[in-house]
PDB file of C-alpha atoms in Angstrom:
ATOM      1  CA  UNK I 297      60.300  36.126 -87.221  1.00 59.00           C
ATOM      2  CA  UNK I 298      56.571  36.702 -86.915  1.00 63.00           C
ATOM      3  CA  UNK I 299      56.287  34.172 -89.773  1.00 67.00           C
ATOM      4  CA  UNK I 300      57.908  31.722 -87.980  1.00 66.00           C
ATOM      5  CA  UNK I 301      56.580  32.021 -84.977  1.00 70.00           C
ATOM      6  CA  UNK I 302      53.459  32.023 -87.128  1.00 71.00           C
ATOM      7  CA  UNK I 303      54.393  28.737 -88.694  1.00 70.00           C
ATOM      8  CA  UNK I 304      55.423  26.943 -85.680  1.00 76.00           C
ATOM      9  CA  UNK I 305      51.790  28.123 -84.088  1.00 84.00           C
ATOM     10  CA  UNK I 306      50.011  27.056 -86.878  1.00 84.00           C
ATOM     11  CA  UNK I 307      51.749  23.742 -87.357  1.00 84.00           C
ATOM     12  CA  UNK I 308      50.771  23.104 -83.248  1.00 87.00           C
ATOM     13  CA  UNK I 309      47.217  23.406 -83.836  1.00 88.00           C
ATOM     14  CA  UNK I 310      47.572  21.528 -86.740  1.00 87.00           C
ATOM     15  CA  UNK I 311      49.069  18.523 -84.580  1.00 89.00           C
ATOM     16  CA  UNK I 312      46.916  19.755 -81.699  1.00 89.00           C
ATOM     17  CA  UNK I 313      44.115  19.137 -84.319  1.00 89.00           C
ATOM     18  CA  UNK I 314      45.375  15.841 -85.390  1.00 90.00           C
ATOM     19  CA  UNK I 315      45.876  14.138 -82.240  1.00 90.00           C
ATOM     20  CA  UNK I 316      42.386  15.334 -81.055  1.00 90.00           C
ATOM     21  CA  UNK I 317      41.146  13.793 -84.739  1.00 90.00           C
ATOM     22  CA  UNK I 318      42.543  10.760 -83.403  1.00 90.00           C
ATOM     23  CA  UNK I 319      41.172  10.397 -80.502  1.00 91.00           C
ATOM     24  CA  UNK I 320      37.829  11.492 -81.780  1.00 88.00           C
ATOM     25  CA  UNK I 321      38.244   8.471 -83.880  1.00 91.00           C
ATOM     26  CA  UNK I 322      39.042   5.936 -81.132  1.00 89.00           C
ATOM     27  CA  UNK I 323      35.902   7.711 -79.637  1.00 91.00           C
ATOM     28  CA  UNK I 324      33.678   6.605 -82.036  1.00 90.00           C
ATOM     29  CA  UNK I 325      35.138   3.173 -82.573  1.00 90.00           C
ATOM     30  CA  UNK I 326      34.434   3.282 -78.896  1.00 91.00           C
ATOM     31  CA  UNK I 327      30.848   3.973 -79.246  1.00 93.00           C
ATOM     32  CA  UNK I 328      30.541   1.728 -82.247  1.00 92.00           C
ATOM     33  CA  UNK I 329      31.602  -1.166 -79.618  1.00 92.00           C
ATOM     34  CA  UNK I 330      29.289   0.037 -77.088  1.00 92.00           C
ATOM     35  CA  UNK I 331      26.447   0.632 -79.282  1.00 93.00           C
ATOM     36  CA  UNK I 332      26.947  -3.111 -80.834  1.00 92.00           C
ATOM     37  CA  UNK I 333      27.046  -4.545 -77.291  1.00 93.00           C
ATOM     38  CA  UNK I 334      24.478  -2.446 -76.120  1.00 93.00           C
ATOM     39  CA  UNK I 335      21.956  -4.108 -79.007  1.00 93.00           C
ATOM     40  CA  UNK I 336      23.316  -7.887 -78.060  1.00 93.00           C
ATOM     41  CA  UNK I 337      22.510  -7.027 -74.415  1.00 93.00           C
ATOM     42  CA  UNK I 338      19.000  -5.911 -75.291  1.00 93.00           C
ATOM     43  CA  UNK I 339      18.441  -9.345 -77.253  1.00 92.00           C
ATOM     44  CA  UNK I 340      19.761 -11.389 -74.709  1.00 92.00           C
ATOM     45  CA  UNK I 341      17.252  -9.756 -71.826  1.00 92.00           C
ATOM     46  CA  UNK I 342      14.902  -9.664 -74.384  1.00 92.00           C
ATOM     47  CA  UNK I 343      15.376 -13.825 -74.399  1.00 91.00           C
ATOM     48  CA  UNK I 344      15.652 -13.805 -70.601  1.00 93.00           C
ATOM     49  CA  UNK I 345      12.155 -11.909 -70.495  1.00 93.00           C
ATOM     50  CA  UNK I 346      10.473 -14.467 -72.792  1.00 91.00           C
ATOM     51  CA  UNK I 347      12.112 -17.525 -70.788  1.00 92.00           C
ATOM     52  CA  UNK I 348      11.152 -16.002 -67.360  1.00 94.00           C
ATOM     53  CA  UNK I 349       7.343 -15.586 -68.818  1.00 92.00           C
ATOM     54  CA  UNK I 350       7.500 -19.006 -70.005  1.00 92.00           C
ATOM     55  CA  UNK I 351       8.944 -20.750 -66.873  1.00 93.00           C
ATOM     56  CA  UNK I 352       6.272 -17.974 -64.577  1.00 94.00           C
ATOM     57  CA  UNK I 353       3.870 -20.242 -66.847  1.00 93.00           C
ATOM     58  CA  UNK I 354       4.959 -23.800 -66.215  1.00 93.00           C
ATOM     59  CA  UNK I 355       5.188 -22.494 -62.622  1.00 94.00           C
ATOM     60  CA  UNK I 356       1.705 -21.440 -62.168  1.00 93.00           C
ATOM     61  CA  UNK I 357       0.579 -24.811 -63.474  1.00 92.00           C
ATOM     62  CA  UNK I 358       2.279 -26.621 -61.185  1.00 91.00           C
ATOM     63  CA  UNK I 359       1.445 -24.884 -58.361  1.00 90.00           C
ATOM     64  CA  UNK I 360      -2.479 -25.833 -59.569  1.00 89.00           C
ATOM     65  CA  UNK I 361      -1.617 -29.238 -60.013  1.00 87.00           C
ATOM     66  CA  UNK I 362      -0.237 -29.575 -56.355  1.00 87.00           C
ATOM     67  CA  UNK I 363      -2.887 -27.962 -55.132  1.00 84.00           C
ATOM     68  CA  UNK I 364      -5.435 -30.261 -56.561  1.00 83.00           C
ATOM     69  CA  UNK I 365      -2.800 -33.428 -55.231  1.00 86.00           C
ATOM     70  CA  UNK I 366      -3.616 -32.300 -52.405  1.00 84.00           C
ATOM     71  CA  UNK I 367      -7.245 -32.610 -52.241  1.00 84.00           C
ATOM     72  CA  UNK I 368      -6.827 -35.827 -53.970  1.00 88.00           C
ATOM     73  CA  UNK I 369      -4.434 -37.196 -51.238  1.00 89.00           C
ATOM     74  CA  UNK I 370      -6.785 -35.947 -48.821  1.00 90.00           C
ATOM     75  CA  UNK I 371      -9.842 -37.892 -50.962  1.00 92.00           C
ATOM     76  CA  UNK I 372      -7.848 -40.923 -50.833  1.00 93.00           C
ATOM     77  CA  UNK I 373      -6.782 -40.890 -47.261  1.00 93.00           C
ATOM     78  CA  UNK I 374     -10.408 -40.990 -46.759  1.00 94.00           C
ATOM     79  CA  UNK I 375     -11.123 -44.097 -49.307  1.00 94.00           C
ATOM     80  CA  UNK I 376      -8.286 -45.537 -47.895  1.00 94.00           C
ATOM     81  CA  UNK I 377     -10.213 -45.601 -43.829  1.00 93.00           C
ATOM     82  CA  UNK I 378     -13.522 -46.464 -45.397  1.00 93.00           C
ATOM     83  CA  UNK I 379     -11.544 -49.456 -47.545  1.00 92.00           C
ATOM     84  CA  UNK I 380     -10.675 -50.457 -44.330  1.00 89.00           C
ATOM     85  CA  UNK I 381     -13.007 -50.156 -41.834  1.00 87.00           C
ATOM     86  CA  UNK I 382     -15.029 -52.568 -44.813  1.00 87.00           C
ATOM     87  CA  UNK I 383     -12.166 -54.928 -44.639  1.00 84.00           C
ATOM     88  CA  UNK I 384     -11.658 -55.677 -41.528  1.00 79.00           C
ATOM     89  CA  UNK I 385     -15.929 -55.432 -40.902  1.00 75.00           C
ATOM     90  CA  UNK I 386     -16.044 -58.303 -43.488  1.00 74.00           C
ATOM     91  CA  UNK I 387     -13.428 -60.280 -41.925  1.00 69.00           C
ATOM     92  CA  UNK I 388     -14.771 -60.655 -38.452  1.00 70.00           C
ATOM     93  CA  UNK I 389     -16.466 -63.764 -37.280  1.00 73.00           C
ATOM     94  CA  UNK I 390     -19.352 -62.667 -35.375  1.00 76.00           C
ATOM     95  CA  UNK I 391     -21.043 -64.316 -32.573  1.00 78.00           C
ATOM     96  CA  UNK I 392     -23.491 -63.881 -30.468  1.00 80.00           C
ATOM     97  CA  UNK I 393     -23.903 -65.310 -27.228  1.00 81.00           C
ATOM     98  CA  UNK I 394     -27.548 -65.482 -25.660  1.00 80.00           C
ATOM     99  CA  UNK I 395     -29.261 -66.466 -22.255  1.00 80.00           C
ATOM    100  CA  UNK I 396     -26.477 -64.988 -20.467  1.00 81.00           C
ATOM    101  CA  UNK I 397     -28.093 -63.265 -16.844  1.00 79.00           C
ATOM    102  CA  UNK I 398     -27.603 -59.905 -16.401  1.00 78.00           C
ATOM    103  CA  UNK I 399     -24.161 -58.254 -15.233  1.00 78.00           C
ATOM    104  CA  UNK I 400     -22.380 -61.842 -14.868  1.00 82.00           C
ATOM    105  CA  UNK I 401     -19.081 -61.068 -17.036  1.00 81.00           C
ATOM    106  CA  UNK I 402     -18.519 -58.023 -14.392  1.00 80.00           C
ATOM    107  CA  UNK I 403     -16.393 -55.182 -15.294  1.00 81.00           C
ATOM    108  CA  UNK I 404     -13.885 -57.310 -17.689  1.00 85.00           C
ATOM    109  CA  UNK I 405     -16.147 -58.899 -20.627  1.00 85.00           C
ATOM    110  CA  UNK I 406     -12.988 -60.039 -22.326  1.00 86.00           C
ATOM    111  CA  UNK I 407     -11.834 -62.317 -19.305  1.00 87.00           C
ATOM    112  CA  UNK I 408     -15.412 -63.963 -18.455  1.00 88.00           C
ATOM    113  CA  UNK I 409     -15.451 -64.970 -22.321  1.00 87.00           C
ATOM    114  CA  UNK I 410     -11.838 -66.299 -22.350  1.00 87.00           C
ATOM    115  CA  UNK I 411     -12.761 -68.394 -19.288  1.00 87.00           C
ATOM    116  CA  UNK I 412     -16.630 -69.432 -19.255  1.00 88.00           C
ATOM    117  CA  UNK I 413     -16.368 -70.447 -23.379  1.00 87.00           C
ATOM    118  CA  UNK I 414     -13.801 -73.388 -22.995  1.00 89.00           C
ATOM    119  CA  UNK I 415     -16.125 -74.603 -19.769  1.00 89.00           C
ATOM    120  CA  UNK I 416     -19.591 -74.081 -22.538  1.00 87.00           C
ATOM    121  CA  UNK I 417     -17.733 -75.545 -25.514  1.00 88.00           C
ATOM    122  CA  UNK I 418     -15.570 -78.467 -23.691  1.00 89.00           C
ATOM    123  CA  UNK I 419     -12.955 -77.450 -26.697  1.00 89.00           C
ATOM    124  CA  UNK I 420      -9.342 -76.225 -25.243  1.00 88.00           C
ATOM    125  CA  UNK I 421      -8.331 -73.388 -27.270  1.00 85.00           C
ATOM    126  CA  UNK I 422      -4.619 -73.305 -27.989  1.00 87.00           C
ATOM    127  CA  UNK I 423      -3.486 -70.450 -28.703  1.00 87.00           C
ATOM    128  CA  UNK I 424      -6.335 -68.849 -26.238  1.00 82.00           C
ATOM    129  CA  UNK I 425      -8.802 -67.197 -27.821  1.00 83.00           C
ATOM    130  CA  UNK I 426      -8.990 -63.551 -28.916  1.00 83.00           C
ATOM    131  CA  UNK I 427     -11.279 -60.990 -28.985  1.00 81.00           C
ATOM    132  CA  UNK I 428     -11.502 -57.770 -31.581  1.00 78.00           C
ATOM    133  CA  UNK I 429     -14.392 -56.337 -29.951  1.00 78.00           C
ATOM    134  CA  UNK I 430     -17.576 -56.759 -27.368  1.00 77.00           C
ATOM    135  CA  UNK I 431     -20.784 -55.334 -27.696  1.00 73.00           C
ATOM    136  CA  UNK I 432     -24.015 -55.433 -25.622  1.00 69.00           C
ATOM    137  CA  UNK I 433     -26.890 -56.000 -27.115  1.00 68.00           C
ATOM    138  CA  UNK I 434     -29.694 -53.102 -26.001  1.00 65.00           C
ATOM    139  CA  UNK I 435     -29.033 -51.138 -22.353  1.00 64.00           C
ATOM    140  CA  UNK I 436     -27.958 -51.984 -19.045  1.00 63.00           C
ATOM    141  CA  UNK I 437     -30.961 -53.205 -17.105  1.00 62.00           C
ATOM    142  CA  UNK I 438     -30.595 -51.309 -14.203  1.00 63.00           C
ATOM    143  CA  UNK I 439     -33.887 -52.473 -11.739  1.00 61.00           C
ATOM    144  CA  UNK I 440     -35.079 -55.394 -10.188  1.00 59.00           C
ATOM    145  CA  UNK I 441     -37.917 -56.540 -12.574  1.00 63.00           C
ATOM    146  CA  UNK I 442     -35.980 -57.221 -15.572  1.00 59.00           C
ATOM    147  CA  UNK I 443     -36.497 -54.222 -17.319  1.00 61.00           C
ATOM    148  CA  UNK I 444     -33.922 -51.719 -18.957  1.00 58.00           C
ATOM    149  CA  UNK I 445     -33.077 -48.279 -16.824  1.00 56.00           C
ATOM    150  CA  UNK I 446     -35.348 -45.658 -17.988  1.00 56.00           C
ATOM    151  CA  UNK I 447     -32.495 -42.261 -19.069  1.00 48.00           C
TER     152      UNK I 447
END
């Protein structure tokens, strides 16, 4: 009877033993599959790190050519305002009006010219004239004796 009981004890660890041999084995196919996925995950960041460094690249160049857009747009603005202060200088038709006495258009240049030139010229303007700008020529003269004010 101890035999048997023997037997039966030893034939339990032996299928004790087996079915732990099994899943020992399933273990390691485990860790086979974990180890293989392991590596493809390592090559895959190790792609993602070498994109990311190149796009961090084509990033930083960009961001230096916007930055020197701007200082051309700002260069160019100011071309553009010269361009056109040039323009519309060499478009004007100057004239200048002489003999005039001092202080006769009054506080409203524009309306003295509009109405004393048709009288000077004996020309009717249609459409009435117009006037871009008004300058004196030299300062007010301020005292009786035809001489300009003294600042």
């Amino acid at each position: 009877m101890t035999e048997d009981i023997q037997g039966v004890t030893m034939d339990r660890i032996l299928q004790e033993i087996s079915a732990v041999s099994r899943k020992l084995e399933g273990m390691d196919n485990a860790m086979v599959a974990l180890t293989a996925e392991t590596r493809s995950m390592r090559l895959d960041l190790a792609g993602f790190q070498s994109q990311m460094s190149g796009l961090d690249q084509r990033v930083t160049t960009l961001e230096t050519q916007v930055a020197s857009w701007t200082d051309r747009d700002l260069e160019l603005l100011h071309l553009r305002s010269k361009l056109t202060y040039l323009e519309d200088r060499s478009c004007r038709n100057n004239v200048r009006l002489l003999g005039f006495p001092e202080g006769v258009e009054g506080a409203d240049i524009f309306s003295y010219l509009r109405d004393i030139l048709p009288k000077l010229t004996d020309i009717t303007f249609d459409p009435p004239l117009e006037f871009q700008r008004a300058h004196r020529l030299g300062p007010r003269r301020q005292d009786g004796n035809g001489r300009p004010a003294q600042s």
